[in-house]
Tab-separated table of C-alpha atoms in Angstrom:
chain	number	residue	atom	x	y	z
A	186	MET	CA	-292.595	286.928	36.081
A	187	THR	CA	-295.409	285.857	38.693
A	188	PRO	CA	-294.362	283.460	41.245
A	189	GLN	CA	-295.602	280.004	41.009
A	190	PRO	CA	-297.537	278.860	44.108
A	191	ALA	CA	-295.797	276.852	46.521
A	192	ALA	CA	-295.405	273.283	45.755
A	193	LEU	CA	-298.446	271.935	48.221
A	194	ALA	CA	-300.280	275.371	48.434
A	195	HIS	CA	-303.198	273.440	47.521
A	196	LEU	CA	-303.310	270.994	50.494
A	197	LYS	CA	-304.885	271.367	54.036
A	198	VAL	CA	-303.184	269.205	56.706
A	199	LEU	CA	-304.866	268.615	59.919
A	200	ASP	CA	-302.101	267.968	62.592
A	201	LEU	CA	-303.088	266.174	65.688
A	202	SER	CA	-299.593	265.012	66.524
A	203	ARG	CA	-297.037	266.058	69.103
A	204	VAL	CA	-293.311	265.986	70.368
A	205	LEU	CA	-291.305	265.272	67.160
A	206	ALA	CA	-291.846	262.405	64.622
A	207	GLY	CA	-295.530	263.804	63.603
A	208	PRO	CA	-294.495	267.407	63.783
A	209	TRP	CA	-291.319	267.121	61.935
A	210	CYS	CA	-293.494	265.415	59.099
A	211	THR	CA	-296.130	268.072	59.149
A	212	GLN	CA	-293.387	270.956	59.264
A	213	MET	CA	-291.879	269.403	56.055
A	214	LEU	CA	-295.329	269.567	54.241
A	215	ALA	CA	-295.824	273.379	55.894
A	216	ASP	CA	-292.502	274.426	54.479
A	217	LEU	CA	-293.614	273.287	51.092
A	218	GLY	CA	-296.596	275.432	51.288
A	219	ALA	CA	-299.499	273.297	52.926
A	220	ASP	CA	-301.988	274.920	55.119
A	221	VAL	CA	-300.964	272.904	58.452
A	222	VAL	CA	-303.297	273.493	61.428
A	223	LYS	CA	-302.166	271.886	64.592
A	224	VAL	CA	-304.649	270.947	67.240
A	225	GLU	CA	-303.237	271.383	70.668
A	226	ARG	CA	-304.532	270.894	74.410
A	227	PRO	CA	-306.231	274.085	75.869
A	228	GLY	CA	-303.689	275.562	78.406
A	229	VAL	CA	-301.075	273.044	77.929
A	230	GLY	CA	-300.224	272.576	74.311
A	231	ASP	CA	-297.733	270.168	72.783
A	232	ASP	CA	-295.615	268.448	75.210
A	233	THR	CA	-292.111	270.064	73.624
A	234	ARG	CA	-293.527	273.620	74.576
A	235	HIS	CA	-292.222	272.528	78.245
A	236	TRP	CA	-289.227	270.536	77.261
A	237	GLY	CA	-286.582	273.236	78.534
A	238	PRO	CA	-283.942	274.291	79.050
A	239	PRO	CA	-283.212	275.608	76.762
A	240	PHE	CA	-285.926	278.430	76.515
A	241	LEU	CA	-286.701	281.152	74.246
A	242	GLN	CA	-285.307	284.402	75.483
A	243	ASP	CA	-286.564	287.887	75.264
A	244	ALA	CA	-285.263	291.282	73.945
A	245	GLN	CA	-283.114	291.465	77.145
A	246	GLY	CA	-281.818	287.871	77.080
A	247	ARG	CA	-283.970	286.634	79.891
A	248	ASP	CA	-285.347	283.222	79.641
A	249	THR	CA	-289.158	283.154	78.996
A	250	ASP	CA	-291.525	280.006	79.486
A	251	GLN	CA	-291.239	278.868	75.773
A	252	ALA	CA	-288.884	275.788	75.434
A	253	THR	CA	-286.761	276.116	72.147
A	254	TYR	CA	-287.570	272.287	71.260
A	255	PHE	CA	-291.036	273.327	69.983
A	256	THR	CA	-289.705	275.750	67.413
A	257	SER	CA	-287.381	273.082	65.761
A	258	CYS	CA	-290.347	271.170	64.188
A	259	ASN	CA	-293.525	273.665	64.300
A	260	ARG	CA	-292.766	276.438	61.828
A	261	ASN	CA	-295.232	277.685	59.243
A	262	LYS	CA	-298.163	276.121	61.014
A	263	ARG	CA	-301.345	277.378	62.660
A	264	SER	CA	-302.162	276.530	66.465
A	265	ILE	CA	-305.652	276.025	67.489
A	266	THR	CA	-306.781	274.698	70.923
A	267	ILE	CA	-309.494	272.217	71.189
A	268	ASP	CA	-310.089	269.739	74.064
A	269	MET	CA	-311.063	266.388	72.124
A	270	ALA	CA	-312.097	264.655	75.319
A	271	GLN	CA	-315.637	266.906	74.864
A	272	PRO	CA	-318.198	266.117	72.507
A	273	GLU	CA	-318.121	269.580	71.248
A	274	GLY	CA	-314.280	269.237	70.617
A	275	GLN	CA	-314.540	265.944	68.585
A	276	ALA	CA	-317.349	267.583	66.389
A	277	LEU	CA	-315.122	270.547	65.473
A	278	ILE	CA	-312.049	268.092	64.541
A	279	ARG	CA	-314.574	265.809	62.441
A	280	ARG	CA	-315.694	269.275	60.564
A	281	MET	CA	-311.971	270.008	60.109
A	282	ALA	CA	-311.430	266.518	58.923
A	283	ALA	CA	-313.987	266.554	56.413
A	284	GLN	CA	-312.429	269.763	54.701
A	285	SER	CA	-308.584	268.495	54.906
A	286	ASP	CA	-306.679	266.242	52.687
A	287	ILE	CA	-304.398	265.063	55.282
A	288	VAL	CA	-304.394	263.887	58.957
A	289	VAL	CA	-301.380	263.123	60.714
A	290	GLU	CA	-301.674	261.770	64.377
A	291	ASN	CA	-299.475	259.983	66.734
A	292	PHE	CA	-301.897	258.793	69.390
A	293	LYS	CA	-301.511	255.198	70.850
A	294	VAL	CA	-303.095	252.289	68.643
A	295	GLY	CA	-307.053	252.905	69.004
A	296	GLY	CA	-306.480	256.015	71.006
A	297	LEU	CA	-308.671	257.898	68.610
A	298	ALA	CA	-311.386	255.486	68.055
A	299	ALA	CA	-313.197	256.421	71.544
A	300	TYR	CA	-313.660	259.882	70.383
A	301	GLY	CA	-314.813	258.959	66.566
A	302	LEU	CA	-311.564	260.205	65.332
A	303	ASP	CA	-310.029	257.185	63.983
A	304	TYR	CA	-309.296	256.303	60.223
A	305	ALA	CA	-312.550	254.401	59.731
A	306	SER	CA	-314.676	257.284	61.045
A	307	LEU	CA	-313.017	260.175	59.425
A	308	LYS	CA	-312.916	258.257	55.938
A	309	ALA	CA	-316.817	257.805	56.107
A	310	LEU	CA	-316.762	261.613	56.170
A	311	ASN	CA	-313.985	262.047	53.725
A	312	PRO	CA	-313.137	259.283	51.307
A	313	ARG	CA	-310.301	261.492	49.955
A	314	LEU	CA	-308.818	261.765	53.265
A	315	ILE	CA	-305.048	260.558	53.806
A	316	TYR	CA	-304.797	259.497	57.398
A	317	CYS	CA	-301.041	259.030	58.581
A	318	SER	CA	-300.747	257.342	62.190
A	319	VAL	CA	-297.399	257.502	63.731
A	320	THR	CA	-296.639	255.027	66.645
A	321	GLY	CA	-293.677	253.330	68.402
A	322	PHE	CA	-294.465	249.930	67.088
A	323	GLY	CA	-297.185	250.082	64.393
A	324	GLN	CA	-300.830	249.362	64.196
A	325	ASP	CA	-300.278	245.520	64.876
A	326	GLY	CA	-298.130	242.991	66.523
A	327	PRO	CA	-297.438	242.218	70.068
A	328	TYR	CA	-295.840	245.601	71.037
A	329	ALA	CA	-298.723	247.545	69.124
A	330	GLU	CA	-300.247	249.029	72.367
A	331	ARG	CA	-296.645	249.810	73.707
A	332	ALA	CA	-295.715	253.463	74.098
A	333	GLY	CA	-292.271	254.363	71.939
A	334	TYR	CA	-290.148	256.967	72.376
A	335	ASP	CA	-286.874	257.728	70.315
A	336	LEU	CA	-284.421	256.530	72.806
A	337	MET	CA	-286.259	253.297	73.350
A	338	ILE	CA	-286.138	252.541	69.532
A	339	GLN	CA	-282.433	253.432	69.467
A	340	ALA	CA	-281.936	250.689	72.297
A	341	MET	CA	-284.016	248.102	70.795
A	342	SER	CA	-283.337	248.576	66.964
A	343	GLY	CA	-279.417	247.942	67.602
A	344	MET	CA	-278.441	251.460	66.881
A	345	MET	CA	-276.931	252.186	70.066
A	346	SER	CA	-275.042	248.918	69.846
A	347	ILE	CA	-273.133	250.369	67.011
A	348	THR	CA	-272.932	253.752	68.318
A	349	GLY	CA	-269.838	254.785	70.788
A	350	LYS	CA	-266.643	253.373	71.636
A	351	ALA	CA	-265.703	249.825	71.751
A	352	ASP	CA	-266.147	248.006	75.171
A	353	ASP	CA	-262.410	247.682	75.778
A	354	VAL	CA	-261.750	251.565	75.193
A	355	SER	CA	-261.939	253.970	77.885
A	356	GLY	CA	-265.521	255.503	77.610
A	357	GLY	CA	-266.692	252.558	75.807
A	358	GLY	CA	-270.217	251.500	75.912
A	359	PRO	CA	-273.541	251.960	73.871
A	360	GLN	CA	-274.362	255.548	73.163
A	361	ARG	CA	-277.549	257.200	71.617
A	362	VAL	CA	-277.063	259.542	68.609
A	363	GLY	CA	-277.124	263.031	69.645
A	364	VAL	CA	-280.589	264.104	68.173
A	365	ALA	CA	-283.489	261.694	68.086
A	366	LEU	CA	-282.536	260.205	64.837
A	367	THR	CA	-285.298	257.592	64.549
A	368	ASP	CA	-288.135	260.341	65.254
A	369	LEU	CA	-286.560	262.535	62.768
A	370	PHE	CA	-286.211	259.705	60.114
A	371	THR	CA	-289.768	258.515	60.947
A	372	GLY	CA	-291.119	262.110	59.930
A	373	VAL	CA	-289.049	262.273	56.548
A	374	TYR	CA	-290.468	258.569	55.798
A	375	ALA	CA	-293.942	259.603	56.730
A	376	SER	CA	-293.872	262.859	54.625
A	377	THR	CA	-292.773	260.685	51.561
A	378	ALA	CA	-295.501	258.180	52.122
A	379	ILE	CA	-298.164	261.058	52.357
A	380	LEU	CA	-296.878	262.453	48.917
A	381	ALA	CA	-296.939	258.696	47.443
A	382	ALA	CA	-300.745	258.495	48.690
A	383	LEU	CA	-301.437	262.007	47.208
A	384	GLU	CA	-300.374	260.712	44.074
A	385	VAL	CA	-302.195	257.392	44.078
A	386	ARG	CA	-305.359	259.939	45.311
A	387	ASN	CA	-304.710	261.808	42.000
A	388	ARG	CA	-305.280	258.627	39.880
A	389	THR	CA	-307.888	256.805	41.970
A	390	GLY	CA	-309.799	259.439	43.893
A	391	GLU	CA	-309.306	257.731	47.177
A	392	GLY	CA	-307.415	258.448	50.130
A	393	GLN	CA	-305.819	255.525	52.664
A	394	HIS	CA	-304.289	254.791	55.839
A	395	ILE	CA	-300.590	254.978	56.429
A	396	ASP	CA	-299.105	253.055	59.515
A	397	MET	CA	-295.600	254.384	60.366
A	398	ALA	CA	-293.824	252.892	63.091
A	399	LEU	CA	-290.713	254.242	64.726
A	400	LEU	CA	-289.142	250.694	65.243
A	401	ASP	CA	-289.654	249.927	61.547
A	402	VAL	CA	-287.890	253.139	60.800
A	403	GLY	CA	-285.151	252.280	63.231
A	404	MET	CA	-284.592	248.781	61.575
A	405	ALA	CA	-284.513	250.473	58.190
A	406	ILE	CA	-282.106	253.233	58.796
A	407	LEU	CA	-279.424	250.499	60.139
A	408	ALA	CA	-278.787	250.585	56.139
A	409	ASN	CA	-275.266	248.909	55.480
A	410	GLN	CA	-274.940	247.795	59.000
A	411	ALA	CA	-278.050	245.596	58.777
A	412	ALA	CA	-277.255	244.516	55.268
A	413	GLY	CA	-273.854	243.057	56.642
A	414	PHE	CA	-275.582	241.163	59.432
A	415	LEU	CA	-278.396	239.909	57.439
A	416	ASN	CA	-275.910	238.548	54.801
A	417	THR	CA	-273.169	237.074	56.994
A	418	GLY	CA	-274.556	236.507	60.538
A	419	LYS	CA	-271.908	238.695	61.839
A	420	VAL	CA	-273.150	241.194	64.511
A	421	PRO	CA	-271.614	244.720	63.938
A	422	GLN	CA	-269.654	246.156	67.022
A	423	ARG	CA	-269.327	249.807	68.051
A	424	GLN	CA	-265.774	250.946	66.928
A	425	GLY	CA	-265.897	254.888	67.609
A	426	ASN	CA	-265.646	256.896	64.663
A	427	SER	CA	-263.987	254.352	62.492
A	428	HIS	CA	-265.778	252.975	59.555
A	429	PRO	CA	-266.423	249.173	59.318
A	430	SER	CA	-265.960	248.971	55.554
A	431	LEU	CA	-263.545	251.924	54.730
A	432	ALA	CA	-260.107	252.936	55.889
A	433	PRO	CA	-258.811	255.662	56.831
A	434	TYR	CA	-262.360	257.211	57.609
A	435	GLN	CA	-262.248	258.473	60.891
A	436	ASP	CA	-261.100	261.435	63.035
A	437	PHE	CA	-257.346	262.111	63.027
A	438	PRO	CA	-255.209	264.080	65.756
A	439	THR	CA	-253.530	267.325	64.304
A	440	LEU	CA	-251.220	269.858	65.537
A	441	ASP	CA	-253.886	271.970	67.198
A	442	GLY	CA	-256.758	269.440	67.696
A	443	ALA	CA	-258.314	267.085	65.324
A	444	MET	CA	-259.864	266.513	61.987
A	445	LEU	CA	-261.783	264.017	59.892
A	446	LEU	CA	-260.651	262.520	57.034
A	447	ALA	CA	-263.237	260.353	55.064
A	448	ILE	CA	-261.302	258.640	52.040
A	449	GLY	CA	-263.730	256.340	50.030
A	450	ASN	CA	-261.636	255.214	47.197
A	451	ASP	CA	-258.196	254.174	46.052
A	452	GLY	CA	-257.591	257.295	44.069
A	453	GLN	CA	-258.399	259.486	47.180
A	454	PHE	CA	-255.957	257.539	49.167
A	455	ALA	CA	-253.302	258.055	46.613
A	456	ARG	CA	-253.938	261.665	46.381
A	457	PHE	CA	-253.620	261.827	50.011
A	458	CYS	CA	-250.471	259.833	50.318
A	459	GLU	CA	-248.757	262.016	47.690
A	460	ALA	CA	-249.913	265.590	49.432
A	461	ALA	CA	-248.688	264.048	52.944
A	462	GLY	CA	-245.275	263.280	51.473
A	463	HIS	CA	-245.695	259.621	51.772
A	464	PRO	CA	-246.424	258.332	48.241
A	465	GLU	CA	-245.115	254.960	49.172
A	466	TRP	CA	-248.089	254.181	51.293
A	467	ALA	CA	-250.438	253.923	48.134
A	468	ALA	CA	-248.183	251.326	46.731
A	469	ASP	CA	-247.543	249.358	50.174
A	470	ALA	CA	-248.826	245.526	49.832
A	471	ARG	CA	-250.817	246.395	53.159
A	472	PHE	CA	-252.627	249.509	52.115
A	473	SER	CA	-252.925	249.211	48.239
A	474	SER	CA	-256.765	248.614	48.240
A	475	ASN	CA	-259.550	249.342	50.500
A	476	SER	CA	-260.033	245.910	51.645
A	477	LEU	CA	-256.356	245.689	52.439
A	478	ARG	CA	-256.256	249.102	54.291
A	479	VAL	CA	-259.325	247.736	56.184
A	480	LYS	CA	-257.454	244.437	57.079
A	481	ASN	CA	-254.449	246.235	58.271
A	482	ARG	CA	-256.351	249.133	59.755
A	483	GLU	CA	-254.135	249.354	62.997
A	484	ALA	CA	-251.066	249.899	61.077
A	485	LEU	CA	-252.220	252.142	58.775
A	486	ILE	CA	-253.980	254.565	61.339
A	487	ALA	CA	-250.767	254.681	63.361
A	488	ALA	CA	-248.772	255.636	60.348
A	489	LEU	CA	-251.234	258.291	59.592
A	490	GLN	CA	-251.478	259.508	63.226
A	491	GLU	CA	-247.780	260.333	62.983
A	492	VAL	CA	-247.987	262.505	59.911
A	493	THR	CA	-251.456	264.232	60.791
A	494	ARG	CA	-249.949	265.617	63.978
A	495	THR	CA	-247.481	267.754	62.028
A	496	ARG	CA	-249.880	270.418	60.616
A	497	SER	CA	-252.951	271.923	62.178
A	498	THR	CA	-256.518	271.342	60.957
A	499	ALA	CA	-256.591	274.377	58.948
A	500	GLN	CA	-253.447	273.540	57.102
A	501	TRP	CA	-254.660	269.948	56.345
A	502	ILE	CA	-257.889	271.494	54.862
A	503	THR	CA	-255.868	273.696	52.700
A	504	LEU	CA	-253.617	271.247	51.553
A	505	LEU	CA	-256.255	268.655	50.671
A	506	GLU	CA	-259.096	270.747	49.298
A	507	ASP	CA	-258.004	271.045	45.782
A	508	LYS	CA	-256.929	267.254	45.602
A	509	ALA	CA	-260.606	265.981	45.906
A	510	VAL	CA	-259.655	264.382	49.300
A	511	PRO	CA	-262.591	264.610	51.728
A	512	CYS	CA	-261.193	266.564	55.060
A	513	GLY	CA	-262.654	268.553	57.339
A	514	PRO	CA	-263.155	270.236	60.888
A	515	ILE	CA	-264.787	268.420	63.956
A	516	ASN	CA	-266.905	271.579	64.447
A	517	ASP	CA	-269.049	272.380	67.470
A	518	MET	CA	-272.603	273.849	67.098
A	519	GLY	CA	-271.302	277.477	67.030
A	520	GLN	CA	-268.382	276.643	64.614
A	521	ALA	CA	-270.818	274.998	62.386
A	522	PHE	CA	-273.244	277.765	62.225
A	523	ALA	CA	-270.317	280.162	61.775
A	524	ASP	CA	-268.930	278.232	58.726
A	525	ALA	CA	-268.820	280.022	55.554
A	526	GLN	CA	-270.735	277.316	53.603
A	527	VAL	CA	-273.291	277.027	56.122
A	528	GLN	CA	-273.725	281.015	55.898
A	529	ALA	CA	-273.676	281.014	51.830
A	530	ARG	CA	-276.385	278.577	51.681
A	531	ASN	CA	-278.467	280.698	54.080
A	532	LEU	CA	-279.465	277.748	56.535
A	533	VAL	CA	-280.600	280.267	59.305
A	534	VAL	CA	-283.903	282.014	59.156
A	535	ASN	CA	-285.244	284.261	61.496
A	536	GLN	CA	-288.913	284.847	61.617
A	537	PRO	CA	-290.582	287.761	63.323
A	538	LEU	CA	-293.713	286.915	65.800
A	539	ALA	CA	-297.071	288.497	65.211
A	540	PRO	CA	-297.558	291.413	66.796
A	541	ALA	CA	-300.123	290.103	69.532
A	542	GLU	CA	-297.451	287.394	70.141
A	543	ARG	CA	-294.774	289.634	70.456
A	544	ALA	CA	-296.670	291.702	73.100
A	545	GLN	CA	-297.511	288.509	74.995
A	546	THR	CA	-294.192	286.814	75.009
A	547	ALA	CA	-291.797	289.781	74.703
A	548	ILE	CA	-290.067	287.721	72.163
A	549	GLU	CA	-289.345	289.528	68.861
A	550	SER	CA	-288.388	286.665	66.520
A	551	ILE	CA	-287.547	282.938	66.413
A	552	ALA	CA	-284.556	281.341	64.685
A	553	THR	CA	-284.778	278.134	62.833
A	554	VAL	CA	-282.816	276.098	60.565
A	555	ALA	CA	-283.589	276.425	56.798
A	556	SER	CA	-285.337	273.658	54.981
A	557	PRO	CA	-282.829	271.839	53.400
A	558	LEU	CA	-285.245	271.143	50.390
A	559	ARG	CA	-284.179	273.228	47.328
A	560	LEU	CA	-286.837	273.355	44.394
A	561	THR	CA	-286.135	275.968	41.824
A	562	ALA	CA	-289.610	276.538	40.646
A	563	THR	CA	-291.730	276.033	43.683
A	564	PRO	CA	-289.220	276.520	46.804
A	565	PRO	CA	-289.931	276.186	50.530
A	566	VAL	CA	-291.900	279.149	51.991
A	567	LEU	CA	-291.883	280.894	55.229
A	568	HIS	CA	-295.545	281.634	56.112
A	569	ARG	CA	-294.892	282.224	59.887
A	570	ALA	CA	-293.059	281.795	63.059
A	571	PRO	CA	-293.514	278.650	65.398
A	572	PRO	CA	-296.965	279.462	66.697
A	573	GLY	CA	-298.072	280.445	70.322
A	574	LEU	CA	-300.400	278.225	71.853
A	575	GLY	CA	-303.913	278.609	70.228
A	576	GLU	CA	-302.769	281.672	68.256
A	577	HIS	CA	-305.080	281.118	65.387
A	578	THR	CA	-307.853	279.452	67.063
A	579	ASP	CA	-310.413	282.080	66.174
A	580	GLU	CA	-309.073	282.315	62.761
A	581	VAL	CA	-309.281	278.858	61.830
A	582	LEU	CA	-313.072	278.269	63.404
A	583	ALA	CA	-314.074	281.453	61.725
A	584	GLU	CA	-313.101	279.764	58.388
A	585	LEU	CA	-315.021	276.617	59.461
A	586	GLY	CA	-317.848	278.880	59.719
A	587	LEU	CA	-318.257	279.556	63.277
A	588	ASP	CA	-319.304	283.005	64.401
A	589	ALA	CA	-317.686	285.154	67.225
A	590	LEU	CA	-320.580	284.227	69.548
A	591	THR	CA	-320.328	280.642	69.064
A	592	ILE	CA	-316.599	280.768	69.482
A	593	ALA	CA	-316.707	282.528	72.737
A	594	SER	CA	-319.290	280.003	74.015
A	595	LEU	CA	-316.916	277.374	73.311
A	596	ARG	CA	-314.309	279.043	75.008
A	597	VAL	CA	-316.486	279.606	78.174
A	598	GLY	CA	-317.128	275.746	78.240
A	599	GLY	CA	-313.486	274.803	78.069
A	600	VAL	CA	-313.752	273.380	74.756
A	601	LEU	CA	-311.037	275.692	73.421
């Protein structure tokens, strides 16, 4: 059978974004087959190329000057260097936009208008263009011109107010999530919006502007916590690893460490009690329903902790796994990637660098986490490893119609 083309193989994406939210979006499109050309500053590149340690290591295990951060969100792209502050650079980007389906950018509001690279200017060249702007606070409102980073948004949105231990507990206080969650979700929402705009274009022939704001996303992903506040007026508080609406749903001490128990309904609780040797708990007037267990959380957790300490984490998992009671280890990163299920799902991919890039960096390959999108007919593809700075400049410009002499002249002039 002849394999089908990748889902988005017919699309060209011009990626003018940097750091995480925009590149995360364009990497998702690239994983689905889109031809993503990433425009970077000559000699410098995306900020995250320098956000280390940790750095990539060569074959001898020595640190290079390439930060691993960049590799997390730039797989499957081609890198081209253009100085958009120069008129010749602006002209090149406009030519590329005229032949593109999608532009993704994360400059400050109005920042690209001075270069003639804003939506209105590029729409005049390409009415079918889908143009996605990613900013901290959106294209309008009193904060529109402010710069926004994930940590700031986690603080402003209230995410940090519900993350971490309670104030009256040792180590209590607001905490950020361990990864740039708002950036990542903004990238996912942006890719969804782009795919929706493509479907509209299929019907109307017209592109459109997409206004993605980290703050909007930060508020949206408060999810059930926001719903609780909006409908009761009660401000949620930090409570460590426990859940405001479920019990028992948290970490528990075991004989050799800790485990995570995530019971979501009364049936699961009854099966846990039976397996733990305390079937009477399921009939206890304090614990017989989830609402009662939440109300009597302190007594419930104290009773459970006495029992969970009697077995090792592995013993609890073995005991509960065939009883449909969610229970698992609390892994560090090494344990997570060594997990049998993670390995069975092939969640790590190693991509060799192009020969020229290997020779320049002494790096043989780059490991990244596989796309979680599993489509049976058009699965994600692996075109290429995260690119070296400007690795594909000559290739992309040749496709644009420039000859070698012109490209060399632009390089001498500092445009590339």
